[in-house]
Coordinates of C-alpha atoms in Angstrom, one line a residue:
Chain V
X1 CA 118.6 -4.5 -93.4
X2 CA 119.2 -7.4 -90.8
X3 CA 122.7 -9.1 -91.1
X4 CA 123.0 -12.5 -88.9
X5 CA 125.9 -13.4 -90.1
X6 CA 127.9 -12.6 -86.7
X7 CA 125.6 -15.7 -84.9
X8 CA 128.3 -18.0 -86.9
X9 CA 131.3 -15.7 -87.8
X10 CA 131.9 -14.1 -84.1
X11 CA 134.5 -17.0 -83.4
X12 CA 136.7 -15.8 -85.9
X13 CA 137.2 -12.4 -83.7
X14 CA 138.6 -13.7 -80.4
X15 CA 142.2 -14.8 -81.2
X16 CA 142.2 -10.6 -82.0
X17 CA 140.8 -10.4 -78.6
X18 CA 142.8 -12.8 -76.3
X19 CA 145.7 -10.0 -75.6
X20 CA 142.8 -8.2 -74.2
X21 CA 142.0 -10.8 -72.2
X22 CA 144.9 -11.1 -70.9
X23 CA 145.5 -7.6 -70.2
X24 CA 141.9 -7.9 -68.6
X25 CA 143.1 -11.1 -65.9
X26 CA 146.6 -9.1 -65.6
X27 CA 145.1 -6.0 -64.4
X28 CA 142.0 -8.1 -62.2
X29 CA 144.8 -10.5 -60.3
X30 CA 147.1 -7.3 -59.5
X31 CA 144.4 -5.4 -58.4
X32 CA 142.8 -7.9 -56.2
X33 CA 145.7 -9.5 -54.7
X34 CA 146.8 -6.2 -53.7
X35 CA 143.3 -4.5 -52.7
X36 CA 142.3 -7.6 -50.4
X37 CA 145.3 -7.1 -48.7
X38 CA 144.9 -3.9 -48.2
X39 CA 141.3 -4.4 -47.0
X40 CA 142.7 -6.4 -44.5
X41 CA 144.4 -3.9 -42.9
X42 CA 141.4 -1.2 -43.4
X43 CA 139.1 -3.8 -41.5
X44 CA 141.7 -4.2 -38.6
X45 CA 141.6 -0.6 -38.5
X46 CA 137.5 -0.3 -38.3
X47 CA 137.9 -1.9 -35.2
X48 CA 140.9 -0.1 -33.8
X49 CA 140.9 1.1 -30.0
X50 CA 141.8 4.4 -31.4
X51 CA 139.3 6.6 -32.7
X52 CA 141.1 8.4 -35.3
X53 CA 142.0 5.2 -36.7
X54 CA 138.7 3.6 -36.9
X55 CA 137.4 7.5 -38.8
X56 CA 140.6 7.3 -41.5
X57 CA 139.6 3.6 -42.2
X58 CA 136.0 4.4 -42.6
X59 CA 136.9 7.8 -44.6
X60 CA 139.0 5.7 -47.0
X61 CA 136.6 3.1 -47.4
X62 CA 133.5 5.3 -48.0
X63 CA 134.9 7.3 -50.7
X64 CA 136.1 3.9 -52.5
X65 CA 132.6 2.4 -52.4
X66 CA 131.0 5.9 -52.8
X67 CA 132.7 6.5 -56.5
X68 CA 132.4 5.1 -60.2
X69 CA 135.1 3.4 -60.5
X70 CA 135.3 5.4 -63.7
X71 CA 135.8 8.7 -61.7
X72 CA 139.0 6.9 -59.8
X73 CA 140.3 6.2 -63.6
X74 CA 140.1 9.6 -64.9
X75 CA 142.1 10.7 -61.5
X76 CA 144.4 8.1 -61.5
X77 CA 145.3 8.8 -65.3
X78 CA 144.3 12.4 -65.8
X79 CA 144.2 13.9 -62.3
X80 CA 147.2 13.0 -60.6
X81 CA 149.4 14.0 -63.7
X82 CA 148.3 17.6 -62.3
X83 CA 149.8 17.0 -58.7
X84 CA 152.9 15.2 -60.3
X85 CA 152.3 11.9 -60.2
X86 CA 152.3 10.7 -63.8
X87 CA 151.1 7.2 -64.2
X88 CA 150.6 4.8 -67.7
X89 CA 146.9 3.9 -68.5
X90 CA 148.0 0.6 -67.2
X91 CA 149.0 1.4 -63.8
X92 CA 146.2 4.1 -63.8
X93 CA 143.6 1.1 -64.3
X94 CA 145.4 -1.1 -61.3
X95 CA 145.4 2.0 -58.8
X96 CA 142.0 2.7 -59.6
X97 CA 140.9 -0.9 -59.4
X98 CA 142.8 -1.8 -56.3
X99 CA 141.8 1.2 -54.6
X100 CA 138.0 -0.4 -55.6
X101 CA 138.9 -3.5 -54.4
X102 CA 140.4 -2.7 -50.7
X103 CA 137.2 -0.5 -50.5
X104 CA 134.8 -3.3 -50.9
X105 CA 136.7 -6.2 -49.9
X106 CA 137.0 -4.0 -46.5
X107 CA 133.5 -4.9 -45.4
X108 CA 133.5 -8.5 -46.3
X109 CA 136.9 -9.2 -44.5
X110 CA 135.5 -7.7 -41.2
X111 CA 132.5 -9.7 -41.2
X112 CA 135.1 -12.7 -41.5
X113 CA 137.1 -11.6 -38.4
X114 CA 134.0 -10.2 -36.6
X115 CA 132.4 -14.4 -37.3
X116 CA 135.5 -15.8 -35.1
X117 CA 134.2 -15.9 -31.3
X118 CA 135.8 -14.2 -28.6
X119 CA 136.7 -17.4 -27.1
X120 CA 139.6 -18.0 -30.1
X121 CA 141.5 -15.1 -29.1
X122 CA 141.5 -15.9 -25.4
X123 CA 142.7 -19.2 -25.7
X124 CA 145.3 -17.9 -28.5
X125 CA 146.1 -15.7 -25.4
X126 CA 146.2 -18.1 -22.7
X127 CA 148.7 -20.4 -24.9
X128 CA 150.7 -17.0 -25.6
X129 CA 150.1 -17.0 -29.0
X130 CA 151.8 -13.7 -30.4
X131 CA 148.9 -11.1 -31.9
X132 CA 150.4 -11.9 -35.3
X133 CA 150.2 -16.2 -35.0
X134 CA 146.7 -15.5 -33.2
X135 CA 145.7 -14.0 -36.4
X136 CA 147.6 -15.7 -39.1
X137 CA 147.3 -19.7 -37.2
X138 CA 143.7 -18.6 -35.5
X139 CA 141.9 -15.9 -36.7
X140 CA 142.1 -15.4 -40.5
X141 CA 142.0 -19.3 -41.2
X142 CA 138.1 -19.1 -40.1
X143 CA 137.5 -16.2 -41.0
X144 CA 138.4 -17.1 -44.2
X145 CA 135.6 -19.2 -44.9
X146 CA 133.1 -16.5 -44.4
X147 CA 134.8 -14.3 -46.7
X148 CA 135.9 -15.8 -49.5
X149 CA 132.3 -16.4 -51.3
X150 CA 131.8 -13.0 -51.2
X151 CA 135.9 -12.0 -52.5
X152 CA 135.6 -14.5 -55.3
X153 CA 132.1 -12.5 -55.9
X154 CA 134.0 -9.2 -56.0
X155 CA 137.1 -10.7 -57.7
X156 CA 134.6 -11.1 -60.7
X157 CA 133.1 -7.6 -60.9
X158 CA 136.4 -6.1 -60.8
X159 CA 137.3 -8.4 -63.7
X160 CA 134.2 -6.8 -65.5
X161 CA 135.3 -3.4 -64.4
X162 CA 138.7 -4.0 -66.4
X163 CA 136.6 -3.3 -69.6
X164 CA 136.3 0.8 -68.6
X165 CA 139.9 0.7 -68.7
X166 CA 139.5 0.7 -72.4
X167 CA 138.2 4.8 -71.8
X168 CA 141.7 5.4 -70.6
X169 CA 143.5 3.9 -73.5
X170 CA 144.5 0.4 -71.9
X171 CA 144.5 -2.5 -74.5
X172 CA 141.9 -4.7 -72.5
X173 CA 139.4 -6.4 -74.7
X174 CA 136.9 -3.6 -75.0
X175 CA 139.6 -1.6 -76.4
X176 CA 140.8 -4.4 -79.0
X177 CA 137.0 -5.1 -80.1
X178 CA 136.4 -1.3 -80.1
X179 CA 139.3 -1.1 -83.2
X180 CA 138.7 -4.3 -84.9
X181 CA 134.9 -2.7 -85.5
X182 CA 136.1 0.5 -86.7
X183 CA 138.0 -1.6 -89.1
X184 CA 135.8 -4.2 -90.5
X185 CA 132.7 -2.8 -89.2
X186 CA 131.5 -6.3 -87.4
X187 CA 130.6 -4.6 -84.2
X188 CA 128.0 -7.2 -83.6
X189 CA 130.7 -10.3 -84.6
X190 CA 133.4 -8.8 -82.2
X191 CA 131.3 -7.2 -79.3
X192 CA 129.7 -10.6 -79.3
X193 CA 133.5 -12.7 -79.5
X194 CA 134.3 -10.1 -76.4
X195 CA 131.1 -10.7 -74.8
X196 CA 132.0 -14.9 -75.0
X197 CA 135.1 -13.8 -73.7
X198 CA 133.8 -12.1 -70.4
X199 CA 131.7 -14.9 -69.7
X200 CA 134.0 -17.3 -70.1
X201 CA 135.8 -16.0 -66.8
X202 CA 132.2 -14.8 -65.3
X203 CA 130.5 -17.8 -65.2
X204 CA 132.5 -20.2 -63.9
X205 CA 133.5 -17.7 -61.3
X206 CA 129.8 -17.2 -60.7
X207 CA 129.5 -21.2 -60.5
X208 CA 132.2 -21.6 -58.3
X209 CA 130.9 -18.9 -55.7
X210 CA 127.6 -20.8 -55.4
X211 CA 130.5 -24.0 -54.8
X212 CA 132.2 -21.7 -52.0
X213 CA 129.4 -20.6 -50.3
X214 CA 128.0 -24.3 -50.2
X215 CA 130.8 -26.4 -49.6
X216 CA 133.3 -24.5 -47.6
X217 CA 134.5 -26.8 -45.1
X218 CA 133.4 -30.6 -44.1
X219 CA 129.7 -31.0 -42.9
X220 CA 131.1 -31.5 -39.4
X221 CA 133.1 -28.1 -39.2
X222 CA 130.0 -26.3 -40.1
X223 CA 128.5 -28.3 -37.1
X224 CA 130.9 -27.3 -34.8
X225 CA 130.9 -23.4 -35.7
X226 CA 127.3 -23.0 -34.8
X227 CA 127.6 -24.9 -31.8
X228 CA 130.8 -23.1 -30.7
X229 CA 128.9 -19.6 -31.7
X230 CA 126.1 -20.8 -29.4
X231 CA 127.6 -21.9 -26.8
X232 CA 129.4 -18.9 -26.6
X233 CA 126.5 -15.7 -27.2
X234 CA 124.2 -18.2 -24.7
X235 CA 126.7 -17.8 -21.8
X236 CA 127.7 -13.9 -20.7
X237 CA 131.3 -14.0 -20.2
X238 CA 133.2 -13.9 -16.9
X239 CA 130.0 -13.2 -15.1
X240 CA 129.8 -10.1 -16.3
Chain I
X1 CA 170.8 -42.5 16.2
X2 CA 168.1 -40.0 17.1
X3 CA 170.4 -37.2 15.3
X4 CA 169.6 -38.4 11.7
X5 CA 166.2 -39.2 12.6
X6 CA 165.9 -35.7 13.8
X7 CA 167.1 -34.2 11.4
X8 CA 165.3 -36.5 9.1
X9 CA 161.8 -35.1 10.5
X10 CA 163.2 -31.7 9.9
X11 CA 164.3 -31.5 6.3
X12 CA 160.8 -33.4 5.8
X13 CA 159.0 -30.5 7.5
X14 CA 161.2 -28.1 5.7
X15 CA 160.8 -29.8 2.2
X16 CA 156.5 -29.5 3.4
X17 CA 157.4 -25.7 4.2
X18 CA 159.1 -25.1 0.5
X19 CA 155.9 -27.3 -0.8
X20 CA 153.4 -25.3 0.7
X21 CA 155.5 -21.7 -0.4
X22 CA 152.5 -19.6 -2.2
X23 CA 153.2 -20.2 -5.9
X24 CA 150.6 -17.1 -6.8
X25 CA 150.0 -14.3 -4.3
X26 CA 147.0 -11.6 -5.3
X27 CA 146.7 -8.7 -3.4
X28 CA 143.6 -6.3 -3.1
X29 CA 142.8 -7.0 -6.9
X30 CA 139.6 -4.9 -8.1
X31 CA 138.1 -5.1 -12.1
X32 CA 135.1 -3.3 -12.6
X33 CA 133.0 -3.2 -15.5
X34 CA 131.4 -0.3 -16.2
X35 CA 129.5 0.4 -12.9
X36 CA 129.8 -2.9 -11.6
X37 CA 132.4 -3.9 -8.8
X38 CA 133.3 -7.6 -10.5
X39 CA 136.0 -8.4 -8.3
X40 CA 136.3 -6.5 -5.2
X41 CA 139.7 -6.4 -3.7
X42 CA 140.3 -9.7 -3.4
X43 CA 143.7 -11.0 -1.7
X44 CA 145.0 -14.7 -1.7
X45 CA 147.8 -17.1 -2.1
X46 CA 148.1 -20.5 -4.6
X47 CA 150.3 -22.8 -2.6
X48 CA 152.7 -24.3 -5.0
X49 CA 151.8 -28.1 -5.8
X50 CA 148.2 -27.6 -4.1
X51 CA 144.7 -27.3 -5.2
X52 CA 142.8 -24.4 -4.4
X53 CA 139.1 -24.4 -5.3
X54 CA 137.3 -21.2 -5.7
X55 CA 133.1 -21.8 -4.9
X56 CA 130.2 -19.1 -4.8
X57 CA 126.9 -18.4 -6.1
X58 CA 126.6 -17.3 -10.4
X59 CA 127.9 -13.7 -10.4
X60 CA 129.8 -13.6 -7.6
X61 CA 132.9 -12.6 -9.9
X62 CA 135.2 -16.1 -9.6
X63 CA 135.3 -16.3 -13.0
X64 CA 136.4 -12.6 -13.5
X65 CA 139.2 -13.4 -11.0
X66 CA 140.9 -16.2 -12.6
X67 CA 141.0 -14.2 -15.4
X68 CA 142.4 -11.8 -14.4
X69 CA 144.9 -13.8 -12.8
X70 CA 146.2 -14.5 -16.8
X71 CA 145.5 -11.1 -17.6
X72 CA 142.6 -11.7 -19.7
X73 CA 141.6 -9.4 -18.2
X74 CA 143.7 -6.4 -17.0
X75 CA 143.1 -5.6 -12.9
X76 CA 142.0 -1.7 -12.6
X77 CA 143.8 -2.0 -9.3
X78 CA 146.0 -4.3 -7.1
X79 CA 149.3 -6.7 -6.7
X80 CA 149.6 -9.8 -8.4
X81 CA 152.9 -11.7 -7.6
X82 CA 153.1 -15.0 -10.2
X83 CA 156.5 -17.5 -9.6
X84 CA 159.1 -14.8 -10.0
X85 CA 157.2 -12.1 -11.9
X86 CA 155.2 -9.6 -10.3
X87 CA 153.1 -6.9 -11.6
X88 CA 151.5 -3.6 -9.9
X89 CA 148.0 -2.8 -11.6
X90 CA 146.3 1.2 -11.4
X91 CA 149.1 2.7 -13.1
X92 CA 150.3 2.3 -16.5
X93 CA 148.7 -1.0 -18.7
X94 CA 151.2 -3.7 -18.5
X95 CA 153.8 -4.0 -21.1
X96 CA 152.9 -6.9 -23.9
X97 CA 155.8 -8.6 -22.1
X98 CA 154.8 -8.6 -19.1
X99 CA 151.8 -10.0 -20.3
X100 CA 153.4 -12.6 -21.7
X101 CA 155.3 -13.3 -19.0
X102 CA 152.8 -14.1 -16.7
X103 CA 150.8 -16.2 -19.6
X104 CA 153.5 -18.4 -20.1
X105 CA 153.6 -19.9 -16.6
X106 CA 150.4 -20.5 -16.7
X107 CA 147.9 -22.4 -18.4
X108 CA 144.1 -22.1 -18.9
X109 CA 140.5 -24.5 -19.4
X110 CA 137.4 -22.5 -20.2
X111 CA 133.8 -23.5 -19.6
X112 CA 133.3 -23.4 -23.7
X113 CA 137.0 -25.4 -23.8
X114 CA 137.6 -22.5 -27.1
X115 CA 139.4 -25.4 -28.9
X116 CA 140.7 -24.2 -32.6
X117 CA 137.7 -25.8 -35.1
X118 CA 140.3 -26.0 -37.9
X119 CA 142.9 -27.7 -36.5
X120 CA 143.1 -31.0 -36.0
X121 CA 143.2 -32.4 -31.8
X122 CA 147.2 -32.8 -32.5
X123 CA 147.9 -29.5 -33.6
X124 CA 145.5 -28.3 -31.1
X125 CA 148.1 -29.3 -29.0
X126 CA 151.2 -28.5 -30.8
X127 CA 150.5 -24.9 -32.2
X128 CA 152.1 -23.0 -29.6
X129 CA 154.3 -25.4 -28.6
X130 CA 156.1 -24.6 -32.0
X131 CA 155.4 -21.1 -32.3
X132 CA 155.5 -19.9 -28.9
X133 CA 158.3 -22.6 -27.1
X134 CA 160.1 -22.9 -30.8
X135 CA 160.2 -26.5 -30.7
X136 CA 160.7 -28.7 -34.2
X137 CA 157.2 -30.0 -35.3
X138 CA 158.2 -33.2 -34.6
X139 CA 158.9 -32.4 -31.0
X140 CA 155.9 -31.0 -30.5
X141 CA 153.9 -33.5 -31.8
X142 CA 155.9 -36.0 -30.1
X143 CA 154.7 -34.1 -26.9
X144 CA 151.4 -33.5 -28.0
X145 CA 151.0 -36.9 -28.7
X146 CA 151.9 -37.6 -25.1
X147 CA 149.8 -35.4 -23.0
X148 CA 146.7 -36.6 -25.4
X149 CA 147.4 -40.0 -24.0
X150 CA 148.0 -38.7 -20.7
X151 CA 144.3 -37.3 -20.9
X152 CA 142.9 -40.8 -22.7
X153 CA 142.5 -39.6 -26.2
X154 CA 145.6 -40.5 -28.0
X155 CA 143.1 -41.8 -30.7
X156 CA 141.3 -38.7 -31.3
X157 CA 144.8 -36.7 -32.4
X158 CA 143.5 -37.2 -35.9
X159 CA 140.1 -35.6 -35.5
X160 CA 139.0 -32.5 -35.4
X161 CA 137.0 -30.6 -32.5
X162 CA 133.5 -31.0 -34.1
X163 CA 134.1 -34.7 -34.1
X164 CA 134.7 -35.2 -30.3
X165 CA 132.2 -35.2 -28.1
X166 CA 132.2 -32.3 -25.5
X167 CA 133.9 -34.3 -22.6
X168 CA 136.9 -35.3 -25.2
X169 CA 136.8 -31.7 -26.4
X170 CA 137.4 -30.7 -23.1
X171 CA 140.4 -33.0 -22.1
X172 CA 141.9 -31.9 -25.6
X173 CA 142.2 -28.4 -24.5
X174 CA 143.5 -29.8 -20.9
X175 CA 146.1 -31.0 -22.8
X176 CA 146.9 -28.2 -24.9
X177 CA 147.7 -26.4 -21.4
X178 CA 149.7 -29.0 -20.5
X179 CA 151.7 -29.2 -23.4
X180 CA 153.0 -26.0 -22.7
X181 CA 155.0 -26.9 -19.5
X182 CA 152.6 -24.7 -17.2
X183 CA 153.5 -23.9 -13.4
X184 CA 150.1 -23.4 -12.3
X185 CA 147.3 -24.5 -14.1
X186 CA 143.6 -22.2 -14.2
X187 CA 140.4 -24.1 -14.4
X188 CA 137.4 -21.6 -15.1
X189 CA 134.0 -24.3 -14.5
X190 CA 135.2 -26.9 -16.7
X191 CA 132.5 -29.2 -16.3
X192 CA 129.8 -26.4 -16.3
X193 CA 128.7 -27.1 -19.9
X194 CA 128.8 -31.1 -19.5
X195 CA 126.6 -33.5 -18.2
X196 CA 127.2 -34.3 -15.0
X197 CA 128.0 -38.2 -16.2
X198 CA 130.8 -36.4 -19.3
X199 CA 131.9 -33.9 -16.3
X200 CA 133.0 -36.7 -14.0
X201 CA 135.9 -37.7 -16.8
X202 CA 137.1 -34.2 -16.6
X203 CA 137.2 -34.2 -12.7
X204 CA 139.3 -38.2 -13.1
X205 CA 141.8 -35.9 -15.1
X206 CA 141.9 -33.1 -12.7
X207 CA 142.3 -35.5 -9.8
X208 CA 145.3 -37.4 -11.3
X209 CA 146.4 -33.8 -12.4
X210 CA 146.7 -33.1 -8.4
X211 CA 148.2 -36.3 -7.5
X212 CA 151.2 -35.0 -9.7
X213 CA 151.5 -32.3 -7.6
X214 CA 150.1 -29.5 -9.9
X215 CA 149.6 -26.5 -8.6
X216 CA 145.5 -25.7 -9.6
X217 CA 143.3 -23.0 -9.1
X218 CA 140.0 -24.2 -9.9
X219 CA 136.7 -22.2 -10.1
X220 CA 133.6 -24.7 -9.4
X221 CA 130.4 -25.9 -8.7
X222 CA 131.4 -29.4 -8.2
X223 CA 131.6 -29.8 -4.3
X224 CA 132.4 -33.2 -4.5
X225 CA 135.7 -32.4 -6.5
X226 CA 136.0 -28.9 -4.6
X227 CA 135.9 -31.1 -1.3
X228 CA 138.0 -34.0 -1.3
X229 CA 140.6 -32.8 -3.9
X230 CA 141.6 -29.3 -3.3
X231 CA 144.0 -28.6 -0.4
X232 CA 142.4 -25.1 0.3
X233 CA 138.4 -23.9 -0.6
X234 CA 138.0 -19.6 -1.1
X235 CA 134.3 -19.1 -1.0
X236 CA 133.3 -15.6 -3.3
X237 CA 130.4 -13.7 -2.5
X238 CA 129.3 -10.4 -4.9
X239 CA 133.1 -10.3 -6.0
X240 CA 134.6 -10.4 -2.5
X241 CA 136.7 -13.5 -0.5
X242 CA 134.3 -14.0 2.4
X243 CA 136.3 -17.2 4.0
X244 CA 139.0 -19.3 3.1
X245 CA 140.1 -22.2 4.6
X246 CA 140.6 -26.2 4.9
X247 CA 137.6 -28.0 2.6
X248 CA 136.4 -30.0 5.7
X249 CA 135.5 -26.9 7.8
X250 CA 134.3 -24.8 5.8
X251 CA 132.3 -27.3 4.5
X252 CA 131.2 -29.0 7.8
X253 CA 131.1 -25.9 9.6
X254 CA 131.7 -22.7 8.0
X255 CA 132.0 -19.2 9.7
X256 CA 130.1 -17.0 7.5
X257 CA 126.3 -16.8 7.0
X258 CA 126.2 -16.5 3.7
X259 CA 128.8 -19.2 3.4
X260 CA 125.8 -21.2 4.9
X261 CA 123.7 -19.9 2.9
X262 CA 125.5 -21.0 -0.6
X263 CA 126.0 -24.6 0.9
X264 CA 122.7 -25.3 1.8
X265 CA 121.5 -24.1 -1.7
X266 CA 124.1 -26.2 -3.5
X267 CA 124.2 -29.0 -0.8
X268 CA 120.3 -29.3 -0.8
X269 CA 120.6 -29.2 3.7

């Protein structure tokens, strides 16, 4: 027995939805904003003089790639509790996530920093530059735009990954569409309103990557960088 | 009457003696990399207010040298006495401060200029002048302002590095040196990646740089410049001094073979 009544009657779902949402950006802006930092530091640290250093960062980052980020909820909500830290589903869902997000982020950030020639630092150094203004004035504003495509990429699959949240009790929208079907039975009307929902972040995220990745930066600085690069990997440095 | 005049030509030979006082003095300085023996002991003095041109064939380590004369790179070995701060390499790495100490007396040019892409010419030039020197923005602008002028491109403060041409790229990061009050000023081939016709604008600035009574340590190919400008020519050989001297003898008639050798080749005699 077909029933296509949810092709016109899924709008009437979302406003039972939109806390989820929210829930759902909540969780995705914590998480990020926190991870990214975090995989700032974890990239400085893959490049670290010190060899236990660089091995903890790579350790760290490995096992956050390596798991489902479904695995990191059940320990951050179920597994913990048992060494005594006792989180909320909500909290559990931003450790999990953030941990996700300094994991991956880690890689994209260091190919940022690792894009800046040699040649910035040095005349960061020659003009005495503290390490911290030579990375905050120097540094991270170029790298920058070779990492932020790919962040605003990520930044939308950790938004997607909010919805396994729902598995550890947090009201995202997976978890509000989940008990309006078990009432009314719609599942194809409300699964449908949360899938409108979803996209309606995805999308234009997924448009405004493609944007990023074109656009970052006038015509002319794009020039420069590959003639600075050039210029730079042509000629060995101090006669070496 | 011949008292004063006496004592005239003295102060005048005196005020030549605290001229010509070494402003920089390195002694036996050695970096190696890896196997290889970049610089090689190499001893000698910066007279304050003078140029001193370094010349030698590619690889002979002149580059190396200069650099590590701002500690870009760190001497394995070796004295290095800069103004009133002196540092003893071999032992323990020197402190940040130290580091720092040295950097902010001096001021660098690189062969690939390493001007900040995202910044516009001005704040090129004012950065550090705010963050390092602590001056208001509008001081350091002010002064930026200035010193682009001084170098001819007070209407490029607007633009940004991939907008100038290399020549104008160059004198902007002349001028980001300057604008942090320098005492001795490191030129590492500053005209290598230019046209000879663009490099000859860089040499006008270094020329009037000297006039003012900069003290400059230049490494070159540039005879011409190395020649009639500098005070004092150090000729590098396989990371080593081989002769130093006035520019007119060794030019006209230097000691050492190889020395010969290199000027032919460049000289085309």
């Amino acid at each position: 027995m077909s029933d296509f009544s949810w092709l016109y009657d899924w709008p009437a779902h979302i406003p039972n939805l939109l806390p989820g949402l929210w829930t759902a950006i909540v969780i995705t802006v914590i998480a990020c904003s926190v991870g990214y930092v975090l995989g700032f530091f974890l990239a400085l640290m893959t490049e670290a003089p010190l060899r236990a250093v660089r091995y903890t960062a790579v350790v760290i980052v490995e096992v956050g790639r390596g798991l489902p980020i479904l695995v990191l909820m059940y320990i951050a909500y179920q597994g913990l509790p048992q060494v005594g830290v006792l989180l909320d589903p909500m909290p559990s869902a931003i450790a999990a996530l953030t941990y996700s997000a300094a994991a991956y982020s880690t890689e994209m950030i260091r190919a940022g920093l690792a894009s800046v020639p040699r040649g910035q630092f040095e005349a960061a150094a020659a003009v005495s530059l503290s390490r911290a203004d030579t990375y905050r004035f120097i540094i991270v504003p170029q790298a920058a735009r070779i990492s932020i495509p790919p962040l605003v990429n990520l930044t939308i699959t950790i938004f997607q990954a909010t919805s396994l949240a729902t598995v550890i009790t947090v009201s995202e929208i997976m978890h509000h569409a989940y008990l309006s079907g078990s009432i009314n039975f719609q599942y194809m009307s409300v699964y449908v309103a949360a899938a409108v929902l979803y996209l309606s972040i995805t999308l234009p995220g997924a448009i405004l990557t493609g944007y990023l990745e074109k656009n970052l930066g006038s015509p002319t600085k794009n020039a420069r960088r590959t003639s600075i690069r050039k210029r730079v990997t042509t000629k060995t440095p101090a006669g070496v | 009457m011949s008292v004063p005049s006496m004592s005239r030509a003295r102060l005048q030979s005196e005020n030549q003696a605290a001229m010509n006082a070494p402003y920089l003095t390195a002694e036996s300085l050695t970096k190696t990399f890896g196997e290889h023996r970049a610089v090689d002991e190499v001893s000698l003095s910066v007279p304050q207010g003078e140029v001193t041109s370094i010349i030698g064939p590619s690889g002979a380590g002149k580059s190396s040298f200069i650099r590590c004369l701002n500690l870009l790179e760190v001497p394995d070995s070796g004295r290095l006495r800069i103004g009133d701060d002196a540092l003893q390499f071999g032992g323990a790495e020197p402190r940040r401060s130290e580091i720092q100490a040295v950097r902010r007396h001096t001021g660098m040019v690189f062969q690939a200029f390493n001007l900040f892409p995202h910044l516009t010419a001005l704040k090129n030039v004012a950065l550090a002048q705010m963050r390092v020197l602590g001056r208001s923005r509008k001081e350091a602008e002010d002064r930026a302002m200035a010193q682009l002028e001084r170098v001819g491109l007070a209407d490029k403060a607007g633009s940004y590095p991939g907008q100038c041409s290399g020549g104008q790229q160059q004198r902007i990061a002349i001028a980001r040196a300057l604008a942090m009050d320098p005492d001795l000023m490191l030129f590492d081939e500053p005209t290598s990646g230019l046209d000879p016709e663009i490099g000859a604008e860089i040499l006008t600035v270094m020329r009037e740089l000297a006039a003012d009574k900069m003290t400059m340590l230049v490494v070159t190919h540039e005879m011409e410049f190395a020649r009639h400008v500098s005070n004092q020519i150090v000729v590098m050989v396989d990371g080593a001094v081989i002769e130093q001297g006035e520019p007119d003898k060794i030019m006209s008639d230097p000691e050492h073979q190889r020395t010969k050798q290199f000027l032919s080749a460049v000289l085309g005699r």
